[in-house]
JSON list of C-alpha atoms in Angstrom, two decimals:
[
{"chain": "A", "resi": 1, "resn": "MET", "atom": "CA", "xyz": [121.81, 108.06, 110.67]},
{"chain": "A", "resi": 2, "resn": "THR", "atom": "CA", "xyz": [120.47, 107.85, 107.23]},
{"chain": "A", "resi": 3, "resn": "LEU", "atom": "CA", "xyz": [118.23, 110.88, 107.68]},
{"chain": "A", "resi": 4, "resn": "ILE", "atom": "CA", "xyz": [121.13, 112.76, 109.21]},
{"chain": "A", "resi": 5, "resn": "ILE", "atom": "CA", "xyz": [123.10, 112.40, 106.50]},
{"chain": "A", "resi": 6, "resn": "GLN", "atom": "CA", "xyz": [120.11, 112.98, 103.98]},
{"chain": "A", "resi": 7, "resn": "ASN", "atom": "CA", "xyz": [119.56, 116.52, 105.98]},
{"chain": "A", "resi": 8, "resn": "GLY", "atom": "CA", "xyz": [123.13, 117.19, 105.93]},
{"chain": "A", "resi": 9, "resn": "ILE", "atom": "CA", "xyz": [123.14, 120.38, 103.78]},
{"chain": "A", "resi": 10, "resn": "ARG", "atom": "CA", "xyz": [119.89, 121.73, 105.94]},
{"chain": "A", "resi": 11, "resn": "PHE", "atom": "CA", "xyz": [121.54, 121.60, 109.04]},
{"chain": "A", "resi": 12, "resn": "GLN", "atom": "CA", "xyz": [124.85, 122.71, 110.31]},
{"chain": "A", "resi": 13, "resn": "ASN", "atom": "CA", "xyz": [127.42, 121.19, 112.59]},
{"chain": "A", "resi": 14, "resn": "THR", "atom": "CA", "xyz": [124.81, 117.92, 112.73]},
{"chain": "A", "resi": 15, "resn": "GLY", "atom": "CA", "xyz": [127.65, 114.90, 113.32]},
{"chain": "A", "resi": 16, "resn": "ALA", "atom": "CA", "xyz": [128.71, 114.11, 116.61]},
{"chain": "A", "resi": 17, "resn": "PRO", "atom": "CA", "xyz": [132.70, 114.27, 117.27]},
{"chain": "A", "resi": 18, "resn": "GLY", "atom": "CA", "xyz": [134.57, 111.60, 115.40]},
{"chain": "A", "resi": 19, "resn": "GLU", "atom": "CA", "xyz": [136.67, 111.02, 112.02]},
{"chain": "A", "resi": 20, "resn": "HIS", "atom": "CA", "xyz": [135.43, 112.51, 108.73]},
{"chain": "A", "resi": 21, "resn": "GLU", "atom": "CA", "xyz": [134.48, 110.24, 106.06]},
{"chain": "A", "resi": 22, "resn": "GLU", "atom": "CA", "xyz": [137.47, 110.54, 104.47]},
{"chain": "A", "resi": 23, "resn": "ALA", "atom": "CA", "xyz": [139.51, 108.78, 107.03]},
{"chain": "A", "resi": 24, "resn": "GLU", "atom": "CA", "xyz": [138.08, 105.82, 106.47]},
{"chain": "A", "resi": 25, "resn": "GLU", "atom": "CA", "xyz": [140.75, 104.27, 104.93]},
{"chain": "A", "resi": 26, "resn": "VAL", "atom": "CA", "xyz": [143.67, 106.08, 106.60]},
{"chain": "A", "resi": 27, "resn": "VAL", "atom": "CA", "xyz": [145.37, 104.38, 108.61]},
{"chain": "A", "resi": 28, "resn": "MET", "atom": "CA", "xyz": [146.22, 107.19, 110.82]},
{"chain": "A", "resi": 29, "resn": "VAL", "atom": "CA", "xyz": [144.60, 111.03, 110.99]},
{"chain": "A", "resi": 30, "resn": "VAL", "atom": "CA", "xyz": [146.08, 112.50, 114.22]},
{"chain": "A", "resi": 31, "resn": "GLY", "atom": "CA", "xyz": [148.26, 111.68, 116.89]},
{"chain": "A", "resi": 32, "resn": "TRP", "atom": "CA", "xyz": [149.33, 113.15, 120.35]},
{"chain": "A", "resi": 33, "resn": "VAL", "atom": "CA", "xyz": [152.36, 112.48, 122.18]},
{"chain": "A", "resi": 34, "resn": "TYR", "atom": "CA", "xyz": [152.77, 113.42, 125.92]},
{"chain": "A", "resi": 35, "resn": "LYS", "atom": "CA", "xyz": [154.75, 112.59, 128.16]},
{"chain": "A", "resi": 36, "resn": "THR", "atom": "CA", "xyz": [152.80, 110.85, 131.31]},
{"chain": "A", "resi": 37, "resn": "LYS", "atom": "CA", "xyz": [153.74, 108.56, 133.89]},
{"chain": "A", "resi": 38, "resn": "VAL", "atom": "CA", "xyz": [153.90, 104.93, 133.51]},
{"chain": "A", "resi": 39, "resn": "HIS", "atom": "CA", "xyz": [153.71, 101.73, 134.79]},
{"chain": "A", "resi": 40, "resn": "ALA", "atom": "CA", "xyz": [157.14, 99.72, 135.93]},
{"chain": "A", "resi": 41, "resn": "ASP", "atom": "CA", "xyz": [156.82, 97.40, 133.15]},
{"chain": "A", "resi": 42, "resn": "GLY", "atom": "CA", "xyz": [156.47, 100.59, 130.76]},
{"chain": "A", "resi": 43, "resn": "SER", "atom": "CA", "xyz": [152.80, 100.35, 130.03]},
{"chain": "A", "resi": 44, "resn": "ILE", "atom": "CA", "xyz": [150.15, 103.54, 130.27]},
{"chain": "A", "resi": 45, "resn": "GLU", "atom": "CA", "xyz": [146.93, 103.27, 131.97]},
{"chain": "A", "resi": 46, "resn": "ARG", "atom": "CA", "xyz": [144.17, 103.99, 129.24]},
{"chain": "A", "resi": 47, "resn": "ARG", "atom": "CA", "xyz": [140.33, 102.78, 129.89]},
{"chain": "A", "resi": 48, "resn": "LYS", "atom": "CA", "xyz": [137.27, 102.49, 127.97]},
{"chain": "A", "resi": 49, "resn": "LEU", "atom": "CA", "xyz": [133.95, 103.76, 129.12]},
{"chain": "A", "resi": 50, "resn": "ASP", "atom": "CA", "xyz": [130.17, 104.03, 127.39]},
{"chain": "A", "resi": 51, "resn": "ILE", "atom": "CA", "xyz": [127.19, 106.19, 128.30]},
{"chain": "A", "resi": 52, "resn": "GLN", "atom": "CA", "xyz": [124.15, 104.91, 127.99]},
{"chain": "A", "resi": 53, "resn": "ASN", "atom": "CA", "xyz": [121.46, 106.42, 125.83]},
{"chain": "A", "resi": 54, "resn": "ALA", "atom": "CA", "xyz": [123.71, 108.78, 125.38]},
{"chain": "A", "resi": 55, "resn": "PHE", "atom": "CA", "xyz": [121.19, 110.71, 122.38]},
{"chain": "A", "resi": 56, "resn": "LEU", "atom": "CA", "xyz": [118.69, 111.25, 125.66]},
{"chain": "A", "resi": 57, "resn": "HIS", "atom": "CA", "xyz": [120.71, 113.08, 127.29]},
{"chain": "A", "resi": 58, "resn": "GLY", "atom": "CA", "xyz": [120.48, 116.89, 126.14]},
{"chain": "A", "resi": 59, "resn": "THR", "atom": "CA", "xyz": [117.42, 118.82, 124.75]},
{"chain": "A", "resi": 60, "resn": "LEU", "atom": "CA", "xyz": [116.38, 117.21, 121.43]},
{"chain": "A", "resi": 61, "resn": "THR", "atom": "CA", "xyz": [116.03, 118.66, 118.49]},
{"chain": "A", "resi": 62, "resn": "ASP", "atom": "CA", "xyz": [116.36, 117.44, 114.54]},
{"chain": "A", "resi": 63, "resn": "GLN", "atom": "CA", "xyz": [120.19, 117.77, 115.65]},
{"chain": "A", "resi": 64, "resn": "ALA", "atom": "CA", "xyz": [120.54, 115.20, 118.28]},
{"chain": "A", "resi": 65, "resn": "LEU", "atom": "CA", "xyz": [124.27, 114.17, 117.74]},
{"chain": "A", "resi": 66, "resn": "ARG", "atom": "CA", "xyz": [124.95, 117.60, 118.43]},
{"chain": "A", "resi": 67, "resn": "ALA", "atom": "CA", "xyz": [122.51, 118.17, 121.26]},
{"chain": "A", "resi": 68, "resn": "TRP", "atom": "CA", "xyz": [124.40, 115.34, 123.30]},
{"chain": "A", "resi": 69, "resn": "PHE", "atom": "CA", "xyz": [127.97, 116.59, 122.40]},
{"chain": "A", "resi": 70, "resn": "ALA", "atom": "CA", "xyz": [126.83, 119.88, 123.52]},
{"chain": "A", "resi": 71, "resn": "GLN", "atom": "CA", "xyz": [125.29, 118.43, 126.78]},
{"chain": "A", "resi": 72, "resn": "LEU", "atom": "CA", "xyz": [128.73, 116.88, 127.41]},
{"chain": "A", "resi": 73, "resn": "ASN", "atom": "CA", "xyz": [130.85, 119.53, 125.99]},
{"chain": "A", "resi": 74, "resn": "SER", "atom": "CA", "xyz": [129.24, 122.02, 128.89]},
{"chain": "A", "resi": 75, "resn": "TRP", "atom": "CA", "xyz": [129.86, 119.35, 131.57]},
{"chain": "A", "resi": 76, "resn": "LEU", "atom": "CA", "xyz": [133.28, 118.96, 130.68]},
{"chain": "A", "resi": 77, "resn": "LEU", "atom": "CA", "xyz": [134.04, 122.17, 130.58]},
{"chain": "A", "resi": 78, "resn": "ASP", "atom": "CA", "xyz": [132.61, 123.27, 133.80]},
{"chain": "A", "resi": 79, "resn": "TYR", "atom": "CA", "xyz": [134.66, 120.22, 135.35]},
{"chain": "A", "resi": 80, "resn": "GLY", "atom": "CA", "xyz": [137.70, 122.24, 134.45]},
{"chain": "A", "resi": 81, "resn": "PHE", "atom": "CA", "xyz": [138.47, 120.43, 130.87]},
{"chain": "A", "resi": 82, "resn": "ARG", "atom": "CA", "xyz": [139.64, 122.02, 128.34]},
{"chain": "A", "resi": 83, "resn": "ALA", "atom": "CA", "xyz": [138.98, 121.65, 124.33]},
{"chain": "A", "resi": 84, "resn": "SER", "atom": "CA", "xyz": [141.98, 120.99, 122.36]},
{"chain": "A", "resi": 85, "resn": "GLN", "atom": "CA", "xyz": [142.05, 123.39, 119.63]},
{"chain": "A", "resi": 86, "resn": "PHE", "atom": "CA", "xyz": [143.52, 121.04, 117.20]},
{"chain": "A", "resi": 87, "resn": "ASP", "atom": "CA", "xyz": [140.40, 117.92, 117.63]},
{"chain": "A", "resi": 88, "resn": "ALA", "atom": "CA", "xyz": [137.42, 118.69, 118.79]},
{"chain": "A", "resi": 89, "resn": "SER", "atom": "CA", "xyz": [137.02, 115.33, 120.40]},
{"chain": "A", "resi": 90, "resn": "LEU", "atom": "CA", "xyz": [139.98, 115.63, 122.48]},
{"chain": "A", "resi": 91, "resn": "PHE", "atom": "CA", "xyz": [139.85, 117.23, 126.12]},
{"chain": "A", "resi": 92, "resn": "VAL", "atom": "CA", "xyz": [142.63, 118.02, 128.60]},
{"chain": "A", "resi": 93, "resn": "LEU", "atom": "CA", "xyz": [142.02, 118.61, 132.38]},
{"chain": "A", "resi": 94, "resn": "ALA", "atom": "CA", "xyz": [145.48, 119.90, 133.85]},
{"chain": "A", "resi": 95, "resn": "HIS", "atom": "CA", "xyz": [145.75, 121.13, 137.18]},
{"chain": "A", "resi": 96, "resn": "GLY", "atom": "CA", "xyz": [149.11, 120.96, 139.19]},
{"chain": "A", "resi": 97, "resn": "ASP", "atom": "CA", "xyz": [150.60, 117.62, 138.37]},
{"chain": "A", "resi": 98, "resn": "LEU", "atom": "CA", "xyz": [147.63, 116.08, 137.19]},
{"chain": "A", "resi": 99, "resn": "ARG", "atom": "CA", "xyz": [146.99, 115.52, 133.85]},
{"chain": "A", "resi": 100, "resn": "LEU", "atom": "CA", "xyz": [143.40, 113.66, 132.62]},
{"chain": "A", "resi": 101, "resn": "TYR", "atom": "CA", "xyz": [143.30, 113.20, 128.50]},
{"chain": "A", "resi": 102, "resn": "LEU", "atom": "CA", "xyz": [139.91, 112.21, 127.78]},
{"chain": "A", "resi": 103, "resn": "LEU", "atom": "CA", "xyz": [139.19, 111.44, 123.86]},
{"chain": "A", "resi": 104, "resn": "VAL", "atom": "CA", "xyz": [135.63, 111.24, 122.63]},
{"chain": "A", "resi": 105, "resn": "TYR", "atom": "CA", "xyz": [133.68, 109.37, 120.20]},
{"chain": "A", "resi": 106, "resn": "ILE", "atom": "CA", "xyz": [130.07, 110.09, 120.23]},
{"chain": "A", "resi": 107, "resn": "ASN", "atom": "CA", "xyz": [129.43, 108.24, 123.34]},
{"chain": "A", "resi": 108, "resn": "ASP", "atom": "CA", "xyz": [132.31, 106.13, 123.49]},
{"chain": "A", "resi": 109, "resn": "PHE", "atom": "CA", "xyz": [135.58, 107.60, 125.67]},
{"chain": "A", "resi": 110, "resn": "ILE", "atom": "CA", "xyz": [139.48, 106.73, 126.19]},
{"chain": "A", "resi": 111, "resn": "ILE", "atom": "CA", "xyz": [141.07, 108.01, 129.36]},
{"chain": "A", "resi": 112, "resn": "THR", "atom": "CA", "xyz": [144.45, 108.38, 130.38]},
{"chain": "A", "resi": 113, "resn": "ARG", "atom": "CA", "xyz": [146.44, 110.08, 133.14]},
{"chain": "A", "resi": 114, "resn": "SER", "atom": "CA", "xyz": [149.11, 111.18, 134.99]},
{"chain": "A", "resi": 115, "resn": "GLN", "atom": "CA", "xyz": [148.27, 109.96, 138.37]},
{"chain": "A", "resi": 116, "resn": "ALA", "atom": "CA", "xyz": [146.65, 106.71, 139.62]},
{"chain": "A", "resi": 117, "resn": "SER", "atom": "CA", "xyz": [143.56, 107.84, 141.14]},
{"chain": "A", "resi": 118, "resn": "ALA", "atom": "CA", "xyz": [142.69, 110.63, 138.79]},
{"chain": "A", "resi": 119, "resn": "ILE", "atom": "CA", "xyz": [140.64, 107.82, 136.44]},
{"chain": "A", "resi": 120, "resn": "ASP", "atom": "CA", "xyz": [138.72, 106.72, 139.20]},
{"chain": "A", "resi": 121, "resn": "THR", "atom": "CA", "xyz": [137.94, 110.15, 140.72]},
{"chain": "A", "resi": 122, "resn": "PHE", "atom": "CA", "xyz": [136.48, 111.63, 137.11]},
{"chain": "A", "resi": 123, "resn": "THR", "atom": "CA", "xyz": [134.60, 108.12, 136.38]},
{"chain": "A", "resi": 124, "resn": "HIS", "atom": "CA", "xyz": [132.62, 108.59, 139.65]},
{"chain": "A", "resi": 125, "resn": "ASP", "atom": "CA", "xyz": [131.82, 112.18, 139.21]},
{"chain": "A", "resi": 126, "resn": "LEU", "atom": "CA", "xyz": [130.97, 111.42, 135.58]},
{"chain": "A", "resi": 127, "resn": "ALA", "atom": "CA", "xyz": [128.65, 108.54, 136.59]},
{"chain": "A", "resi": 128, "resn": "LEU", "atom": "CA", "xyz": [126.73, 111.43, 138.77]},
{"chain": "A", "resi": 129, "resn": "ALA", "atom": "CA", "xyz": [125.35, 113.48, 135.42]},
{"chain": "A", "resi": 130, "resn": "PHE", "atom": "CA", "xyz": [125.14, 110.15, 133.22]},
{"chain": "A", "resi": 131, "resn": "PRO", "atom": "CA", "xyz": [124.74, 106.58, 133.11]},
{"chain": "A", "resi": 132, "resn": "VAL", "atom": "CA", "xyz": [128.08, 104.82, 132.53]},
{"chain": "A", "resi": 133, "resn": "LYS", "atom": "CA", "xyz": [128.54, 101.47, 131.62]},
{"chain": "A", "resi": 134, "resn": "ASP", "atom": "CA", "xyz": [131.52, 99.12, 130.31]},
{"chain": "A", "resi": 135, "resn": "PHE", "atom": "CA", "xyz": [134.11, 100.64, 132.37]},
{"chain": "A", "resi": 136, "resn": "CYS", "atom": "CA", "xyz": [137.00, 98.54, 132.33]},
{"chain": "A", "resi": 137, "resn": "PRO", "atom": "CA", "xyz": [140.95, 98.67, 130.87]},
{"chain": "A", "resi": 138, "resn": "LEU", "atom": "CA", "xyz": [141.07, 99.67, 127.27]},
{"chain": "A", "resi": 139, "resn": "SER", "atom": "CA", "xyz": [141.75, 96.61, 124.95]},
{"chain": "A", "resi": 140, "resn": "TYR", "atom": "CA", "xyz": [139.48, 97.32, 122.35]},
{"chain": "A", "resi": 141, "resn": "PHE", "atom": "CA", "xyz": [138.11, 100.74, 120.37]},
{"chain": "A", "resi": 142, "resn": "LEU", "atom": "CA", "xyz": [135.43, 101.10, 118.10]},
{"chain": "A", "resi": 143, "resn": "ASP", "atom": "CA", "xyz": [136.25, 96.92, 117.13]},
{"chain": "A", "resi": 144, "resn": "LEU", "atom": "CA", "xyz": [139.77, 97.74, 116.86]},
{"chain": "A", "resi": 145, "resn": "GLU", "atom": "CA", "xyz": [142.05, 96.45, 119.39]},
{"chain": "A", "resi": 146, "resn": "ALA", "atom": "CA", "xyz": [144.59, 99.00, 121.16]},
{"chain": "A", "resi": 147, "resn": "THR", "atom": "CA", "xyz": [147.96, 98.47, 121.42]},
{"chain": "A", "resi": 148, "resn": "ILE", "atom": "CA", "xyz": [150.81, 100.71, 122.90]},
{"chain": "A", "resi": 149, "resn": "ASN", "atom": "CA", "xyz": [153.26, 98.29, 121.38]},
{"chain": "A", "resi": 150, "resn": "HIS", "atom": "CA", "xyz": [152.90, 99.18, 117.58]},
{"chain": "A", "resi": 151, "resn": "GLY", "atom": "CA", "xyz": [152.31, 102.30, 116.18]},
{"chain": "A", "resi": 152, "resn": "MET", "atom": "CA", "xyz": [153.83, 105.10, 114.24]},
{"chain": "A", "resi": 153, "resn": "PHE", "atom": "CA", "xyz": [156.03, 107.86, 115.50]},
{"chain": "A", "resi": 154, "resn": "PHE", "atom": "CA", "xyz": [156.62, 111.25, 114.30]},
{"chain": "A", "resi": 155, "resn": "SER", "atom": "CA", "xyz": [159.03, 113.86, 115.71]},
{"chain": "A", "resi": 156, "resn": "PRO", "atom": "CA", "xyz": [159.27, 117.84, 115.44]},
{"chain": "A", "resi": 157, "resn": "LYS", "atom": "CA", "xyz": [161.79, 116.44, 113.18]},
{"chain": "A", "resi": 158, "resn": "SER", "atom": "CA", "xyz": [160.39, 113.94, 111.17]},
{"chain": "A", "resi": 159, "resn": "SER", "atom": "CA", "xyz": [160.06, 114.12, 107.40]},
{"chain": "A", "resi": 160, "resn": "LEU", "atom": "CA", "xyz": [156.65, 114.31, 106.11]},
{"chain": "A", "resi": 161, "resn": "THR", "atom": "CA", "xyz": [157.38, 113.93, 102.68]},
{"chain": "A", "resi": 162, "resn": "LEU", "atom": "CA", "xyz": [155.93, 110.84, 100.91]},
{"chain": "A", "resi": 163, "resn": "GLN", "atom": "CA", "xyz": [157.64, 108.22, 99.24]},
{"chain": "A", "resi": 164, "resn": "ALA", "atom": "CA", "xyz": [155.95, 105.22, 97.44]},
{"chain": "A", "resi": 165, "resn": "TYR", "atom": "CA", "xyz": [157.43, 101.77, 96.01]},
{"chain": "A", "resi": 166, "resn": "SER", "atom": "CA", "xyz": [155.73, 99.42, 93.69]},
{"chain": "A", "resi": 167, "resn": "ASP", "atom": "CA", "xyz": [155.91, 95.62, 92.31]},
{"chain": "A", "resi": 168, "resn": "ALA", "atom": "CA", "xyz": [154.37, 93.34, 90.44]},
{"chain": "A", "resi": 169, "resn": "ASP", "atom": "CA", "xyz": [154.60, 89.82, 88.41]},
{"chain": "A", "resi": 170, "resn": "TRP", "atom": "CA", "xyz": [153.42, 89.28, 85.54]},
{"chain": "A", "resi": 171, "resn": "ALA", "atom": "CA", "xyz": [150.57, 86.45, 84.28]},
{"chain": "A", "resi": 172, "resn": "GLY", "atom": "CA", "xyz": [151.33, 85.46, 87.71]},
{"chain": "A", "resi": 173, "resn": "CYS", "atom": "CA", "xyz": [147.58, 83.66, 88.18]},
{"chain": "A", "resi": 174, "resn": "PRO", "atom": "CA", "xyz": [147.97, 80.09, 86.94]},
{"chain": "A", "resi": 175, "resn": "ASP", "atom": "CA", "xyz": [143.67, 80.25, 86.03]},
{"chain": "A", "resi": 176, "resn": "ASP", "atom": "CA", "xyz": [143.16, 83.61, 84.50]},
{"chain": "A", "resi": 177, "resn": "ARG", "atom": "CA", "xyz": [146.97, 84.71, 83.54]},
{"chain": "A", "resi": 178, "resn": "LYS", "atom": "CA", "xyz": [146.22, 87.77, 85.73]},
{"chain": "A", "resi": 179, "resn": "SER", "atom": "CA", "xyz": [149.35, 89.72, 87.41]},
{"chain": "A", "resi": 180, "resn": "THR", "atom": "CA", "xyz": [149.35, 90.68, 90.93]},
{"chain": "A", "resi": 181, "resn": "ALA", "atom": "CA", "xyz": [150.59, 94.23, 92.11]},
{"chain": "A", "resi": 182, "resn": "GLY", "atom": "CA", "xyz": [151.39, 95.81, 95.25]},
{"chain": "A", "resi": 183, "resn": "TYR", "atom": "CA", "xyz": [152.40, 99.41, 96.38]},
{"chain": "A", "resi": 184, "resn": "CYS", "atom": "CA", "xyz": [153.50, 100.58, 99.72]},
{"chain": "A", "resi": 185, "resn": "VAL", "atom": "CA", "xyz": [153.56, 104.06, 100.99]},
{"chain": "A", "resi": 186, "resn": "PHE", "atom": "CA", "xyz": [155.72, 105.77, 103.57]},
{"chain": "A", "resi": 187, "resn": "MET", "atom": "CA", "xyz": [155.69, 109.57, 105.23]},
{"chain": "A", "resi": 188, "resn": "GLY", "atom": "CA", "xyz": [159.06, 109.52, 106.47]},
{"chain": "A", "resi": 189, "resn": "HIS", "atom": "CA", "xyz": [159.84, 106.14, 108.00]},
{"chain": "A", "resi": 190, "resn": "ASN", "atom": "CA", "xyz": [156.22, 105.22, 108.77]},
{"chain": "A", "resi": 191, "resn": "LEU", "atom": "CA", "xyz": [154.24, 102.89, 106.47]},
{"chain": "A", "resi": 192, "resn": "VAL", "atom": "CA", "xyz": [150.50, 104.48, 106.19]},
{"chain": "A", "resi": 193, "resn": "SER", "atom": "CA", "xyz": [149.08, 102.80, 103.06]},
{"chain": "A", "resi": 194, "resn": "TRP", "atom": "CA", "xyz": [149.71, 99.33, 101.24]},
{"chain": "A", "resi": 195, "resn": "SER", "atom": "CA", "xyz": [147.95, 97.36, 98.65]},
{"chain": "A", "resi": 196, "resn": "SER", "atom": "CA", "xyz": [148.77, 93.54, 96.89]},
{"chain": "A", "resi": 197, "resn": "LYS", "atom": "CA", "xyz": [145.74, 92.43, 94.88]},
{"chain": "A", "resi": 198, "resn": "LYS", "atom": "CA", "xyz": [145.24, 90.89, 91.70]},
{"chain": "A", "resi": 199, "resn": "GLN", "atom": "CA", "xyz": [145.07, 93.04, 88.76]},
{"chain": "A", "resi": 200, "resn": "LYS", "atom": "CA", "xyz": [141.34, 93.56, 86.89]},
{"chain": "A", "resi": 201, "resn": "THR", "atom": "CA", "xyz": [142.60, 93.20, 83.01]},
{"chain": "A", "resi": 202, "resn": "VAL", "atom": "CA", "xyz": [145.27, 90.60, 81.51]},
{"chain": "A", "resi": 203, "resn": "ALA", "atom": "CA", "xyz": [148.57, 92.70, 80.73]},
{"chain": "A", "resi": 204, "resn": "ARG", "atom": "CA", "xyz": [150.52, 91.72, 77.52]},
{"chain": "A", "resi": 205, "resn": "SER", "atom": "CA", "xyz": [153.57, 92.39, 78.91]},
{"chain": "A", "resi": 206, "resn": "SER", "atom": "CA", "xyz": [155.42, 92.78, 82.35]},
{"chain": "A", "resi": 207, "resn": "THR", "atom": "CA", "xyz": [156.15, 96.31, 81.43]},
{"chain": "A", "resi": 208, "resn": "LYS", "atom": "CA", "xyz": [152.25, 96.76, 80.85]},
{"chain": "A", "resi": 209, "resn": "ALA", "atom": "CA", "xyz": [151.42, 94.97, 84.56]},
{"chain": "A", "resi": 210, "resn": "GLU", "atom": "CA", "xyz": [154.15, 97.37, 86.10]},
{"chain": "A", "resi": 211, "resn": "TYR", "atom": "CA", "xyz": [152.88, 100.23, 85.06]},
{"chain": "A", "resi": 212, "resn": "LYS", "atom": "CA", "xyz": [149.73, 99.57, 85.96]},
{"chain": "A", "resi": 213, "resn": "SER", "atom": "CA", "xyz": [151.31, 99.24, 89.78]},
{"chain": "A", "resi": 214, "resn": "VAL", "atom": "CA", "xyz": [152.87, 102.36, 89.13]},
{"chain": "A", "resi": 215, "resn": "ALA", "atom": "CA", "xyz": [149.54, 104.47, 88.00]},
{"chain": "A", "resi": 216, "resn": "SER", "atom": "CA", "xyz": [147.51, 102.85, 91.65]},
{"chain": "A", "resi": 217, "resn": "SER", "atom": "CA", "xyz": [150.58, 103.98, 93.44]},
{"chain": "A", "resi": 218, "resn": "ALA", "atom": "CA", "xyz": [150.49, 107.51, 92.01]},
{"chain": "A", "resi": 219, "resn": "VAL", "atom": "CA", "xyz": [146.61, 107.86, 92.50]},
{"chain": "A", "resi": 220, "resn": "GLU", "atom": "CA", "xyz": [147.01, 106.57, 96.20]},
{"chain": "A", "resi": 221, "resn": "LEU", "atom": "CA", "xyz": [149.81, 109.24, 96.81]},
{"chain": "A", "resi": 222, "resn": "ILE", "atom": "CA", "xyz": [147.73, 111.87, 94.86]},
{"chain": "A", "resi": 223, "resn": "TRP", "atom": "CA", "xyz": [145.17, 111.00, 97.43]},
{"chain": "A", "resi": 224, "resn": "LEU", "atom": "CA", "xyz": [147.37, 111.43, 100.51]}
]
């Protein structure tokens, strides 16, 4: 990975499908809303699978990550999937009433569907082309616990206005008398960023402590 980063200028598009570096501190980069069939309890079946030795599939070049994705992309398109115009890592298979959604992160996949047997059929066909392991209902993805009970919702009429709220105490720490400041940032009605930590320097007044808190909020707003 270090060599890939070092050669990022020499090669074009050396990365595999995934998030940009700037997304490290973002709560949500992109979201999709689909109307799909759910279980009786309201849950949606989602499964995770992993391709073993993904980088060995495809012609090996200096851009091994991209070689793997090109091989996978070609297979998915031949299978009938359509690549999303908005996210290179999202593939959609639409055939009659069947809807199959595949989200790719290098060699880890998330799959959901509109028909119960669709995932089993697809994974069987995929296993004929690539060695598949860890095929199971989705609970964790990229070491993050997945849930359908918590999240953010944006409708076509949702406000995308950013609003920040900040506050700070004054000399609240009994050891060094530093103040604790915090802020939270909302996009519409959704909380997208927050922080609460002790300030690095001692504030001479409550006004200065609150000013530092407001400044931190402003920096976060500008970044978002």
